[in-house]
CSV table of C-alpha atoms and ligand atoms in Angstrom, one decimal:
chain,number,residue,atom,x,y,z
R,1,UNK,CA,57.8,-36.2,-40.4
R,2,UNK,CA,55.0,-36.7,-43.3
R,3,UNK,CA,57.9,-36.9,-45.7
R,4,UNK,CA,59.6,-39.4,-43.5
R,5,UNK,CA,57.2,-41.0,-42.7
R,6,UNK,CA,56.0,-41.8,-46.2
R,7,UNK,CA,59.5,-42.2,-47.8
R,8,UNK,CA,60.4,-44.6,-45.3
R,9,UNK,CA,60.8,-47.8,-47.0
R,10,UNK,CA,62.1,-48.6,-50.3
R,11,UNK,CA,59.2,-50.1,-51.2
R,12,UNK,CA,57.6,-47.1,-50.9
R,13,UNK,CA,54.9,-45.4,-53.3
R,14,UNK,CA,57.1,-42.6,-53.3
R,15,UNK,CA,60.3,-44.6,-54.1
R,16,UNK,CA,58.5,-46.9,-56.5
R,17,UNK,CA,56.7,-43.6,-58.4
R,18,UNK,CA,59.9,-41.9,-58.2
R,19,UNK,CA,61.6,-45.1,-60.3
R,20,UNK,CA,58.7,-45.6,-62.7
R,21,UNK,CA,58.7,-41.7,-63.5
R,22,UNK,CA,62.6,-41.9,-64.2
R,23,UNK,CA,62.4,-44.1,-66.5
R,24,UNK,CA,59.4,-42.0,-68.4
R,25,UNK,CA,59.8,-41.2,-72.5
R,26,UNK,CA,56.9,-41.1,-74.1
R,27,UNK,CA,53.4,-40.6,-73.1
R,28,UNK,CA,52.3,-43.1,-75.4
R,29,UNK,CA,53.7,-45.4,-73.8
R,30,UNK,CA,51.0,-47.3,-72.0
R,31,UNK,CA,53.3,-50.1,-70.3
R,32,UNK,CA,54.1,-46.6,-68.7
R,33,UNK,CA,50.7,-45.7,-67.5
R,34,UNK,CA,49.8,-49.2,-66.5
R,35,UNK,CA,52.8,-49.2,-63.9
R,36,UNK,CA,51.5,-45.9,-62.4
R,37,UNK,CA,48.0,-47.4,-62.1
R,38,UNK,CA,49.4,-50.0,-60.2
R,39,UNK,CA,51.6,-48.3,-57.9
R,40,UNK,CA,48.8,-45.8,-57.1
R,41,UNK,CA,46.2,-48.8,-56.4
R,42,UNK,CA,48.5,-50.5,-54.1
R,43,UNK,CA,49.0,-47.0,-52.2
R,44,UNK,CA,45.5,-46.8,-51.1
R,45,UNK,CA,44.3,-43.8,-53.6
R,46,UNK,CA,41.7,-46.3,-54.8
R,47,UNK,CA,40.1,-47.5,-58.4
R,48,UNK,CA,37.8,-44.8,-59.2
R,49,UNK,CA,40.5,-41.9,-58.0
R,50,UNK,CA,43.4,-43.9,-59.6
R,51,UNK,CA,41.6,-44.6,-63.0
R,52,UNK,CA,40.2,-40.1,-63.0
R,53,UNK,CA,43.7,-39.2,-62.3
R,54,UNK,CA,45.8,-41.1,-64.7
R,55,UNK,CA,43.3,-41.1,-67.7
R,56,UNK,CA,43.8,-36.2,-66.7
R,57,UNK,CA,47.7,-37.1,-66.4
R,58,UNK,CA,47.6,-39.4,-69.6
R,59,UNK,CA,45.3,-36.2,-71.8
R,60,UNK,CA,47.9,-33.8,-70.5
R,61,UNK,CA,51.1,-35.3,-71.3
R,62,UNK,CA,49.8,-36.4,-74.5
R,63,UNK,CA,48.7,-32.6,-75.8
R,64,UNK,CA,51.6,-30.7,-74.3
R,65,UNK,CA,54.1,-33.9,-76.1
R,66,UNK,CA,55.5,-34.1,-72.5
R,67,UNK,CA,58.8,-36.7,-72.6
R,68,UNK,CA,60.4,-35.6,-69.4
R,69,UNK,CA,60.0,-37.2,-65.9
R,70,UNK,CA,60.6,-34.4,-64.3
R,71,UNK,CA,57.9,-32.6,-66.3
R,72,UNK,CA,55.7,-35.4,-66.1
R,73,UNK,CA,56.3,-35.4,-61.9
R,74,UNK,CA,55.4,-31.6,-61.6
R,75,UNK,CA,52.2,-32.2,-63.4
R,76,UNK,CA,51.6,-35.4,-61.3
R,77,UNK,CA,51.7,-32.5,-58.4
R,78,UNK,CA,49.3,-30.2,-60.2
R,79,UNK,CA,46.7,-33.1,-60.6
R,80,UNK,CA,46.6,-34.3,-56.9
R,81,UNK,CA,46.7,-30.6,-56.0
R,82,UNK,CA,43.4,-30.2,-57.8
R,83,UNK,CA,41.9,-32.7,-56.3
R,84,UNK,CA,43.5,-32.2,-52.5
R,85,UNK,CA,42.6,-28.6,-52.6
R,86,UNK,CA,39.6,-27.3,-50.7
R,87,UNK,CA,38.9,-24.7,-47.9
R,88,UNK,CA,40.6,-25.9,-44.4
R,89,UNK,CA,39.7,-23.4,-42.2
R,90,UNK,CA,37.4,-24.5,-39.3
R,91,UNK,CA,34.7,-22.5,-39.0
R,92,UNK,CA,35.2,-21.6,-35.5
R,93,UNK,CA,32.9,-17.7,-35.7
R,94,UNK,CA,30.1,-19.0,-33.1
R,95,UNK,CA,30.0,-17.8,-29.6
R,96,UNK,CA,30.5,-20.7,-28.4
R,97,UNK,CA,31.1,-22.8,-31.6
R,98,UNK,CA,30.3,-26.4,-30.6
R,99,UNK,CA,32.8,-29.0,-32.7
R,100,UNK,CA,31.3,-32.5,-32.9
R,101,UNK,CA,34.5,-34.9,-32.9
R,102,UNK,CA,33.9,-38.5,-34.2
R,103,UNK,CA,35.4,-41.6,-35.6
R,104,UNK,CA,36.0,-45.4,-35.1
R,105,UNK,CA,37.7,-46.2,-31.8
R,106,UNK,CA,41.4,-46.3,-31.6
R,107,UNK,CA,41.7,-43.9,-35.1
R,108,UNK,CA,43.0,-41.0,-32.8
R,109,UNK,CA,40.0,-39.0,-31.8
R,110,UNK,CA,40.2,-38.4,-28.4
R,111,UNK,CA,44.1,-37.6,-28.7
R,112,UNK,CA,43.5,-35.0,-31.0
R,113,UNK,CA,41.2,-33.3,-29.5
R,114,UNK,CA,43.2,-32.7,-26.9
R,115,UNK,CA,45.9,-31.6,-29.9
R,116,UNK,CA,43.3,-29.0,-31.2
R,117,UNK,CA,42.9,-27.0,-28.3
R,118,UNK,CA,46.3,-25.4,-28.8
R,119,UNK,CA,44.8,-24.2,-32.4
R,120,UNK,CA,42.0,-22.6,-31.1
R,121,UNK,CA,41.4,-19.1,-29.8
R,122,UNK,CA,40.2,-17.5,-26.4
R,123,UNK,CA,39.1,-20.5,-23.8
R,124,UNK,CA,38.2,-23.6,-25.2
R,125,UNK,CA,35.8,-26.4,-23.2
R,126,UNK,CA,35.9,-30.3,-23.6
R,127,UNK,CA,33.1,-32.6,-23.0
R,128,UNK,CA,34.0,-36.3,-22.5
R,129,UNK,CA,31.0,-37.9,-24.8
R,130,UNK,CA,33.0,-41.0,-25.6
R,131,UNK,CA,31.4,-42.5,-22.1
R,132,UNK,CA,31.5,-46.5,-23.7
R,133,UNK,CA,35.7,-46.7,-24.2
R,134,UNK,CA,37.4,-47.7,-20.9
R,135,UNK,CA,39.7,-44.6,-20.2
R,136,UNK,CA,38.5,-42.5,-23.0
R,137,UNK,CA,37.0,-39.7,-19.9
R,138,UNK,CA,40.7,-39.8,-17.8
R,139,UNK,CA,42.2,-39.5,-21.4
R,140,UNK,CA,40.1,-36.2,-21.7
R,141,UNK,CA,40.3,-35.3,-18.4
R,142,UNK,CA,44.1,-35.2,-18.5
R,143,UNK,CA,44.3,-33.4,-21.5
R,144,UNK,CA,42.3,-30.6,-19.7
R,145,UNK,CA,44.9,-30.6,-17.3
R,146,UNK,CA,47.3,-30.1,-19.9
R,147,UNK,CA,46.1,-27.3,-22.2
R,148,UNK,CA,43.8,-25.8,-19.2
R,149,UNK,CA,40.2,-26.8,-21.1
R,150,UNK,CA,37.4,-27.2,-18.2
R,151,UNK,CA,36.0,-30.7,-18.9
R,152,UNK,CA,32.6,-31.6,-19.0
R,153,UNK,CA,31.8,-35.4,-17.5
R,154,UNK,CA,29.5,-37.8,-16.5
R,155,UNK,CA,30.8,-41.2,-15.2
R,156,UNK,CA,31.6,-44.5,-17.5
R,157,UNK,CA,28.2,-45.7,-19.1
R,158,UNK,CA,26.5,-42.5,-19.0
R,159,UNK,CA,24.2,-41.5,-22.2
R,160,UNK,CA,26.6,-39.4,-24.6
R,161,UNK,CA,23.8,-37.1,-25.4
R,162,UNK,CA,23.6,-35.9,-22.2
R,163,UNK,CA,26.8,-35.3,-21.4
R,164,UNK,CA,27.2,-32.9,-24.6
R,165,UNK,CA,23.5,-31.3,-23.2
R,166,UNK,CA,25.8,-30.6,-20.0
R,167,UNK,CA,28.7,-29.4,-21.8
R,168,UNK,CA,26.3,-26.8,-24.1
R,169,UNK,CA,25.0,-25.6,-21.4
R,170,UNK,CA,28.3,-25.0,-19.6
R,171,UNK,CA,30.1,-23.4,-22.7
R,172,UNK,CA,26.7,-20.8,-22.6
R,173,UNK,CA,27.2,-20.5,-19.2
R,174,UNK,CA,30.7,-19.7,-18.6
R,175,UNK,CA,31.2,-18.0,-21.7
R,176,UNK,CA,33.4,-20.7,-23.6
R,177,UNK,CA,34.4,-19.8,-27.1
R,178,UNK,CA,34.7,-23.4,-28.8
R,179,UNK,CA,33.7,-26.7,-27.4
R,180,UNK,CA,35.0,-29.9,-28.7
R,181,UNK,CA,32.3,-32.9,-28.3
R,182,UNK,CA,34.1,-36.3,-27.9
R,183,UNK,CA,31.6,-39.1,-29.1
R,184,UNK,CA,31.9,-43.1,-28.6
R,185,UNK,CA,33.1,-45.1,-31.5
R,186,UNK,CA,31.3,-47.9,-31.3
R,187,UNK,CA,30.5,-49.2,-34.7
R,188,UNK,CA,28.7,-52.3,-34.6
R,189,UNK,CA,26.1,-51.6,-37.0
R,190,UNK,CA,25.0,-48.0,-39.1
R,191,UNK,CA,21.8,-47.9,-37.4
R,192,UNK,CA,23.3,-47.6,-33.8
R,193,UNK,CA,25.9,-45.6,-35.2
R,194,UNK,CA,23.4,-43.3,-36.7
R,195,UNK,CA,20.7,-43.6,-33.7
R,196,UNK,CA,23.9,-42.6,-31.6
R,197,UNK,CA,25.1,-39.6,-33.3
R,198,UNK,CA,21.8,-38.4,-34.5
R,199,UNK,CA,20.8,-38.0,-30.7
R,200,UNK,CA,23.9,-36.5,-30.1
R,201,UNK,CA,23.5,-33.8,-32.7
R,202,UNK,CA,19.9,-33.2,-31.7
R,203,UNK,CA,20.5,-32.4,-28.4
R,204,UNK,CA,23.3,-30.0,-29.3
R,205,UNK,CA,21.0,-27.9,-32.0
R,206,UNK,CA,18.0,-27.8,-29.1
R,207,UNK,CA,20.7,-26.5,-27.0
R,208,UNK,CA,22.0,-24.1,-29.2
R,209,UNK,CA,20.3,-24.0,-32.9
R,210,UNK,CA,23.0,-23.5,-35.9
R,211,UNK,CA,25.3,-25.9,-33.9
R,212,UNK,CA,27.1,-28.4,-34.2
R,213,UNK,CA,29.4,-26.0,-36.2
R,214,UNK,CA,31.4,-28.7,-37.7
R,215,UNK,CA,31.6,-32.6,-37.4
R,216,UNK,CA,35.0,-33.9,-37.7
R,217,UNK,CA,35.9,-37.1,-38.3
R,218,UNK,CA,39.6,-39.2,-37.8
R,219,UNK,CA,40.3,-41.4,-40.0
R,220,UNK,CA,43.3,-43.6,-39.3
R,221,UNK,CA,46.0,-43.2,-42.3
R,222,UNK,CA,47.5,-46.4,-41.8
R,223,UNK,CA,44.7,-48.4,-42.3
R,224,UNK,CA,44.0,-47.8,-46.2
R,225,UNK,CA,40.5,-48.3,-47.9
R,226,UNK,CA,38.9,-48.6,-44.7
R,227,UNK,CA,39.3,-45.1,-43.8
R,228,UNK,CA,37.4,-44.7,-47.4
R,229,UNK,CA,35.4,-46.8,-45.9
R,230,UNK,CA,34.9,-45.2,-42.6
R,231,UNK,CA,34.8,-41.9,-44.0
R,232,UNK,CA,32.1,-42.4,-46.6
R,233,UNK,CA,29.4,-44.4,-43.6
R,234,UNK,CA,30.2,-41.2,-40.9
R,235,UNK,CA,29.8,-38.9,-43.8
R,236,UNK,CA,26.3,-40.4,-44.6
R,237,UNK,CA,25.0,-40.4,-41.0
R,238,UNK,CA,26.6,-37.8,-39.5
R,239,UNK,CA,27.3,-35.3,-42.2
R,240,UNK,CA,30.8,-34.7,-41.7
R,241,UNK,CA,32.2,-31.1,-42.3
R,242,UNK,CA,36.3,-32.2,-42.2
R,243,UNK,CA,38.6,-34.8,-41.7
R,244,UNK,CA,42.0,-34.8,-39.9
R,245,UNK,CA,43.9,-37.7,-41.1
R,246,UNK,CA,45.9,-38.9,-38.4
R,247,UNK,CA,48.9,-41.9,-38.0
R,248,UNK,CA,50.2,-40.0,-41.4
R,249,UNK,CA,53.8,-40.8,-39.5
R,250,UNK,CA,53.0,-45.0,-39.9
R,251,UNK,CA,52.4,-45.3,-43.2
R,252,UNK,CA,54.6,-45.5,-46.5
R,253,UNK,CA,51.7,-44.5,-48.0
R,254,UNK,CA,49.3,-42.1,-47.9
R,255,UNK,CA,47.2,-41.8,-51.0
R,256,UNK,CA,44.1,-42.4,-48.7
R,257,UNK,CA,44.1,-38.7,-49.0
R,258,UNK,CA,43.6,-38.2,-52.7
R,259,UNK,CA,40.7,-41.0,-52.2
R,260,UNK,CA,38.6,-39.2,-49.4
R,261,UNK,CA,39.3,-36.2,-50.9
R,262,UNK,CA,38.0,-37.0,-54.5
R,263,UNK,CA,35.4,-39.6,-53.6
R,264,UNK,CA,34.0,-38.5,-50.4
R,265,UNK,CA,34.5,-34.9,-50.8
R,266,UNK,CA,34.5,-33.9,-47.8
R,267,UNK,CA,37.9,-31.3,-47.4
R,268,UNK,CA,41.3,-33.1,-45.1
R,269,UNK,CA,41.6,-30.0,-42.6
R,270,UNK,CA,44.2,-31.0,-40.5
R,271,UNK,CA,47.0,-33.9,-40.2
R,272,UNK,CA,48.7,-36.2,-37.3
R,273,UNK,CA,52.0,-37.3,-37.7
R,274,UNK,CA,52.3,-38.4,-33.7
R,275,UNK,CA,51.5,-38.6,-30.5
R,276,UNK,CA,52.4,-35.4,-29.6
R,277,UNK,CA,50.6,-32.0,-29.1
R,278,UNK,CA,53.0,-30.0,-31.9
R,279,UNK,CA,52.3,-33.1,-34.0
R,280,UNK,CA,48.5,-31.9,-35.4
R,281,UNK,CA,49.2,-29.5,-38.4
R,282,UNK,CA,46.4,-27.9,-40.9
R,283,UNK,CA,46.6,-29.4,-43.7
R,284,UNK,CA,48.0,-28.0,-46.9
R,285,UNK,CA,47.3,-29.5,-50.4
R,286,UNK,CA,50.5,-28.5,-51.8
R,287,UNK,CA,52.9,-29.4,-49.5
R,288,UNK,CA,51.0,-32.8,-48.9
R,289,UNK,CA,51.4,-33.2,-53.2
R,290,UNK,CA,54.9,-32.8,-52.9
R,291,UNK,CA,55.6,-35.1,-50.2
R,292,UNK,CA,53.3,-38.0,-51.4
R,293,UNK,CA,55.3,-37.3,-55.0
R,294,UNK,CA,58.8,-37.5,-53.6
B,301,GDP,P1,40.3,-42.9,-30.0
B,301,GDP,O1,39.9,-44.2,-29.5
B,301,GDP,O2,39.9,-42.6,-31.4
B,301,GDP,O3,39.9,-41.8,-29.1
B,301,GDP,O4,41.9,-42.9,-30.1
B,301,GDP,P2,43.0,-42.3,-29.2
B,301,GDP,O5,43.0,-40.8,-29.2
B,301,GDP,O6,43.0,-42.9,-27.8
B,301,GDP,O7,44.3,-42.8,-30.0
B,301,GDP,C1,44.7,-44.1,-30.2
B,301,GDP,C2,46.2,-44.2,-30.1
B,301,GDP,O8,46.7,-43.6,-31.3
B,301,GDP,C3,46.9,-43.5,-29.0
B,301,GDP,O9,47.9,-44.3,-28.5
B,301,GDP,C4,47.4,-42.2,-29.6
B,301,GDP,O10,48.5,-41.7,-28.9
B,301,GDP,C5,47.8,-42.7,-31.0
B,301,GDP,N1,47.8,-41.6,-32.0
B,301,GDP,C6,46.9,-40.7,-32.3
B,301,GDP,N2,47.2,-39.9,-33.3
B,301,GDP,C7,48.4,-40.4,-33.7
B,301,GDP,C8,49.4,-40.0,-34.8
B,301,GDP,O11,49.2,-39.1,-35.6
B,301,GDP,N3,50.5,-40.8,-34.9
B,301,GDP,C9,50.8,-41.9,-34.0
B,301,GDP,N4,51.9,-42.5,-34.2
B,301,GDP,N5,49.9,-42.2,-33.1
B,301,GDP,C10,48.8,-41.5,-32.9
């Protein structure tokens, strides 16, 4: 699916990087490197990213006297590996652990939470904290009914921070092993978003100190430097622990990876590529290289 998804059209990043790489001699060339610039740009990997991987790619092929594409396309691999490549595993050791899901409305959140209950172990418990999106609680609540999660709610308009008190205390109580948080995604300004999820997170550490475990955050694939965007803001007032890039099945392109990755930092731990439960898949660095490189 990812390498359908981002192989799709023609126009492509990998069908244009695939016939700009064909045509590679000469690493001095610097027509050649210009052209990759631009194709990389244009596929959402972003200035600063762009500019640190071709100026490594560029060093590289110039020492080793590299005048094969197909060289050239291995080591393109080997770069974005470096930079894609960090520790996925959630960190799910608590009893309970307490995961803290958040993101801008409509980016996939609630859905794949639902998607992440079949990755976890022992009995998982949901708590329906987006309480501001119209249908974001039956969303949840159905989801429970699918995977067999117990869901924690309050009714529409209720404060977020104290349906995640509720749920806390429930997962204690009944012996839960994880808990996923939903949270709103309301982002009219920083300081609400941060007021919001700062109480959020306060009221799960008084509730259970060391915790939230992780903060996730989904950022839409499909909708390019503002998922850099989005990623960098939640990572600044929210502290976020992993991403999972979702929509990776709408988009011929994809290099919004290699930008969060290098200029956020923060590790992709998990990837969409639909609707569906089987359709949330960790992520692996390699694999994601491979595809984004034809
Ligand atoms: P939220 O507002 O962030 O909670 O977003 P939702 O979980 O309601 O998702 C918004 C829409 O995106 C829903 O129709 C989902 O089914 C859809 N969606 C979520 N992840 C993916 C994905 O990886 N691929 C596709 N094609 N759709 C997705």
């Amino acid at each position: 699916r990812l390498r359908q998804g981002l192989s799709r059209s023609r126009e492509s990043f990998v069908g244009q990087l695939n016939a700009a790489v064909a045509e590679f001699k000469d690493a001095e060339d610097e027509e050649f490197w210009e052209r990759v610039e631009e194709i990389l740009i244009t596929s959402d990997v972003g200035v600063p990213t762009t500019a640190k991987l071709v100026a490594e790619l560029e060093q590289e092929a110039l020492e080793r006297n590299i005048t094969s594409g197909r060289v050239l396309r291995e080591l393109m691999i080997e770069h974005a590996v470096r930079i894609l490549d960090k520790p996925v595993e959630l960190d799910i050791s608590h009893k309970p652990t307490v995961l803290l899901m958040v993101g801008v409305n409509g980016t996939g959140k609630t859905t794949n939470i639902g998607k992440l209950v079949s990755f976890l172990p022992g009995k998982t418990m949901l708590a329906a904290g987006d309480t501001f999106r119209a249908a974001a609680i039956e969303q949840l609540q159905s989801w429970g009914e699918r995977t067999g999660a117990a869901v924690v709610a309050r009714e529409r308009g209720a404060d977020s921070a104290a349906v995640a008190h509720d749920a806390v205390e429930a997962a204690k109580a009944e012996g839960a092993d994880v808990l996923l948080i939903d949270t709103a995604g309301r982002l009219h300004t920083k300081m609400n978003l941060m007021a919001e999820l700062d109480k959020v997170k306060r009221v799960i550490e008084r509730q259970l100190p060391g915790a939230p475990h992780e903060v996730l955050l989904t950022v839409d694939a499909t909708t390019g430097q503002n998922g850099l965007r989005q990623a960098k803001l939640f990572h600044e007032v929210a502290g976020v622990t992993g991403i999972i890039l979702t929509k990776l099945d709408g988009t011929a392109k994809g290099g919004i990876a290699l930008a969060i990755a290098n200029e956020v930092g923060v590790p992709i731990k998990m990837i969409s590529v639909g609707e569906q439960i089987g359709d949330l898949h960790p992520f692996e660095a390699r694999e994601f290289a491979q595809a984004l490189f034809g």
